[in-house]
mmCIF file of C-alpha atoms and ligand atoms in Angstrom:
data_model
loop_
_atom_site.group_PDB
_atom_site.id
_atom_site.type_symbol
_atom_site.label_atom_id
_atom_site.label_comp_id
_atom_site.label_asym_id
_atom_site.label_seq_id
_atom_site.Cartn_x
_atom_site.Cartn_y
_atom_site.Cartn_z
ATOM 1 C CA MET A 1 -140.117 123.374 101.355
ATOM 2 C CA GLU A 2 -143.488 121.735 100.827
ATOM 3 C CA ALA A 3 -144.327 122.055 104.524
ATOM 4 C CA ALA A 4 -143.191 125.697 104.519
ATOM 5 C CA GLU A 5 -145.367 126.486 101.493
ATOM 6 C CA GLU A 6 -148.338 124.835 103.158
ATOM 7 C CA ALA A 7 -147.718 126.767 106.388
ATOM 8 C CA ARG A 8 -147.594 129.970 104.351
ATOM 9 C CA GLU A 9 -151.276 129.478 103.574
ATOM 10 C CA GLY A 10 -152.000 130.316 107.219
ATOM 11 C CA ALA A 11 -150.182 133.666 107.045
ATOM 12 C CA TYR A 12 -152.116 136.644 108.393
ATOM 13 C CA ALA A 13 -150.557 139.630 106.670
ATOM 14 C CA PRO A 14 -153.273 142.169 105.822
ATOM 15 C CA TYR A 15 -150.839 145.110 106.166
ATOM 16 C CA SER A 16 -147.727 144.058 104.241
ATOM 17 C CA LYS A 17 -149.498 141.451 102.083
ATOM 18 C CA PHE A 18 -146.196 139.593 102.241
ATOM 19 C CA LEU A 19 -146.853 135.986 103.174
ATOM 20 C CA VAL A 20 -144.213 133.782 104.774
ATOM 21 C CA GLY A 21 -144.147 130.135 105.813
ATOM 22 C CA ALA A 22 -141.488 128.237 107.751
ATOM 23 C CA ALA A 23 -140.917 124.560 108.510
ATOM 24 C CA LEU A 24 -138.576 123.504 111.281
ATOM 25 C CA LEU A 25 -137.323 119.917 111.393
ATOM 26 C CA THR A 26 -136.425 118.661 114.872
ATOM 27 C CA LYS A 27 -133.701 116.122 115.623
ATOM 28 C CA SER A 28 -136.518 113.849 116.802
ATOM 29 C CA GLY A 29 -137.967 113.942 113.266
ATOM 30 C CA LYS A 30 -140.985 116.179 113.838
ATOM 31 C CA VAL A 31 -141.801 119.197 111.699
ATOM 32 C CA TYR A 32 -143.090 122.380 113.350
ATOM 33 C CA THR A 33 -144.458 124.962 110.967
ATOM 34 C CA GLY A 34 -145.147 128.669 111.310
ATOM 35 C CA CYS A 35 -146.434 131.658 109.394
ATOM 36 C CA ASN A 36 -146.224 135.400 109.879
ATOM 37 C CA ILE A 37 -149.014 136.936 111.945
ATOM 38 C CA GLU A 38 -149.345 140.703 111.710
ATOM 39 C CA ASN A 39 -151.138 143.129 113.989
ATOM 40 C CA ALA A 40 -152.776 146.571 113.708
ATOM 41 C CA SER A 41 -150.076 147.632 116.170
ATOM 42 C CA TYR A 42 -147.311 146.727 113.707
ATOM 43 C CA PRO A 43 -144.480 145.724 116.105
ATOM 44 C CA ALA A 44 -146.811 143.218 117.787
ATOM 45 C CA GLY A 45 -146.654 141.011 114.700
ATOM 46 C CA ILE A 46 -144.398 137.985 114.446
ATOM 47 C CA CYS A 47 -142.413 136.347 111.655
ATOM 48 C CA ALA A 48 -142.983 132.823 110.366
ATOM 49 C CA GLU A 49 -139.634 131.497 111.629
ATOM 50 C CA ARG A 50 -140.220 132.661 115.175
ATOM 51 C CA THR A 51 -143.736 131.255 115.162
ATOM 52 C CA ALA A 52 -142.287 127.842 114.212
ATOM 53 C CA ILE A 53 -139.400 128.006 116.699
ATOM 54 C CA PHE A 54 -141.575 129.188 119.582
ATOM 55 C CA LYS A 55 -144.153 126.498 118.858
ATOM 56 C CA ALA A 56 -141.445 123.828 118.920
ATOM 57 C CA VAL A 57 -139.687 125.140 122.025
ATOM 58 C CA SER A 58 -142.990 125.479 123.866
ATOM 59 C CA GLU A 59 -143.608 121.786 123.137
ATOM 60 C CA GLY A 60 -140.286 120.856 124.750
ATOM 61 C CA GLU A 61 -138.150 120.646 121.587
ATOM 62 C CA ARG A 62 -134.650 122.096 121.859
ATOM 63 C CA GLU A 63 -132.658 120.391 119.116
ATOM 64 C CA PHE A 64 -133.159 121.163 115.476
ATOM 65 C CA GLU A 65 -131.958 119.742 112.171
ATOM 66 C CA ALA A 66 -132.908 122.384 109.595
ATOM 67 C CA LEU A 67 -135.266 125.243 108.771
ATOM 68 C CA ALA A 68 -137.010 125.858 105.445
ATOM 69 C CA LEU A 69 -138.432 129.259 104.553
ATOM 70 C CA VAL A 70 -140.759 130.373 101.753
ATOM 71 C CA GLY A 71 -142.082 133.891 101.242
ATOM 72 C CA GLY A 72 -143.369 136.414 98.790
ATOM 73 C CA ARG A 73 -146.141 138.872 98.024
ATOM 74 C CA ALA A 74 -149.671 137.500 98.050
ATOM 75 C CA GLY A 75 -150.250 135.532 94.853
ATOM 76 C CA GLU A 76 -146.588 134.884 94.127
ATOM 77 C CA VAL A 77 -143.656 133.072 95.698
ATOM 78 C CA ALA A 78 -140.359 134.966 95.731
ATOM 79 C CA PRO A 79 -137.252 133.173 94.418
ATOM 80 C CA GLN A 80 -135.812 133.657 97.881
ATOM 81 C CA CYS A 81 -136.989 135.120 101.201
ATOM 82 C CA ALA A 82 -134.153 135.584 103.671
ATOM 83 C CA PRO A 83 -134.833 135.582 107.416
ATOM 84 C CA CYS A 84 -134.893 138.961 109.154
ATOM 85 C CA GLY A 85 -132.243 139.883 111.693
ATOM 86 C CA ILE A 86 -134.406 139.215 114.744
ATOM 87 C CA CYS A 87 -135.233 135.713 113.469
ATOM 88 C CA ARG A 88 -131.543 135.015 112.767
ATOM 89 C CA GLN A 89 -130.800 135.944 116.373
ATOM 90 C CA VAL A 90 -133.605 133.703 117.690
ATOM 91 C CA ILE A 91 -132.369 130.802 115.544
ATOM 92 C CA SER A 92 -128.876 131.326 117.004
ATOM 93 C CA GLU A 93 -130.252 130.803 120.523
ATOM 94 C CA PHE A 94 -131.085 127.183 119.759
ATOM 95 C CA CYS A 95 -128.979 126.204 116.748
ATOM 96 C CA PRO A 96 -125.251 125.864 116.069
ATOM 97 C CA PRO A 97 -123.330 127.912 113.440
ATOM 98 C CA SER A 98 -123.523 124.950 111.030
ATOM 99 C CA PHE A 99 -127.355 124.843 111.197
ATOM 100 C CA PRO A 100 -128.824 124.666 107.662
ATOM 101 C CA ILE A 101 -131.372 127.285 106.596
ATOM 102 C CA ILE A 102 -132.993 126.449 103.279
ATOM 103 C CA LEU A 103 -134.297 129.351 101.215
ATOM 104 C CA GLY A 104 -136.304 129.390 98.012
ATOM 105 C CA ASN A 105 -139.392 127.511 96.975
ATOM 106 C CA GLU A 106 -140.448 124.007 95.994
ATOM 107 C CA GLU A 107 -138.925 124.362 92.515
ATOM 108 C CA HIS A 108 -135.579 125.846 93.467
ATOM 109 C CA PHE A 109 -133.926 126.203 96.828
ATOM 110 C CA GLU A 110 -130.485 126.718 98.334
ATOM 111 C CA ALA A 111 -129.086 125.842 101.732
ATOM 112 C CA TYR A 112 -127.101 128.323 103.807
ATOM 113 C CA THR A 113 -125.642 127.911 107.262
ATOM 114 C CA LEU A 114 -126.610 130.084 110.198
ATOM 115 C CA ASP A 115 -123.010 131.267 110.351
ATOM 116 C CA MET A 116 -123.277 132.540 106.749
ATOM 117 C CA LEU A 117 -126.409 134.520 107.611
ATOM 118 C CA LEU A 118 -125.336 135.713 111.060
ATOM 119 C CA PRO A 119 -121.553 136.001 111.259
ATOM 120 C CA LEU A 120 -119.840 137.325 114.386
ATOM 121 C CA SER A 121 -123.001 136.711 116.395
ATOM 122 C CA PHE A 122 -123.712 137.430 120.038
ATOM 123 C CA THR A 123 -124.809 134.238 121.761
ATOM 124 C CA LYS A 124 -125.127 132.684 125.210
ATOM 125 C CA GLN A 125 -121.427 131.741 124.978
ATOM 126 C CA ASP A 126 -120.625 135.435 125.231
ATOM 127 C CA LEU A 127 -122.409 135.919 128.554
HETATM 128 N N1 THU B 201 -141.427 138.240 107.655
HETATM 129 C C1 THU B 201 -141.289 136.943 108.099
HETATM 130 O O1 THU B 201 -142.276 136.273 108.447
HETATM 131 N N2 THU B 201 -140.046 136.434 108.168
HETATM 132 C C2 THU B 201 -138.914 137.111 107.828
HETATM 133 O O2 THU B 201 -137.818 136.705 108.165
HETATM 134 C C3 THU B 201 -139.046 138.337 107.033
HETATM 135 C C4 THU B 201 -140.330 139.081 107.267
HETATM 136 C C5 THU B 201 -142.771 138.816 107.654
HETATM 137 C C6 THU B 201 -142.979 139.870 108.709
HETATM 138 C C7 THU B 201 -144.080 140.708 108.095
HETATM 139 O O3 THU B 201 -145.329 140.134 108.454
HETATM 140 C C8 THU B 201 -143.884 140.564 106.602
HETATM 141 O O4 THU B 201 -143.032 139.443 106.422
HETATM 142 C C9 THU B 201 -143.280 141.775 105.938
HETATM 143 O O5 THU B 201 -142.135 142.176 106.598
#
């Protein structure tokens, strides 16, 4: 959660003013972080989770232990920021149903599994 909060400081969100940070722990013990990066052409922006996952995958990482996520409006940290649907789908590409996703902040957080957040998912097993 600490790493996610630190990553959140890099968020570029001048349009929504909603800042998000993610920290992804790899099975090899490294932590890849990400923040949301918005764009004047709104759909061109990217969420914090996907920034972290794409950074890790682009560095050759494919196996992950857990993801922590922290978000909220500028100047405050929300009690919980749940991952958006697109990010849940991207997580499901690389992580099993039991993958832990930790939501909250440094003071209070709760772990969910990917399966809880994305039940009945469409994955590479379906192709
Ligand atoms: N956002 C994330 O970074 N992750 C999520 O899962 C939820 C939404 C970002 C995208 C956008 O920059 C801002 O939060 C408001 O939607």
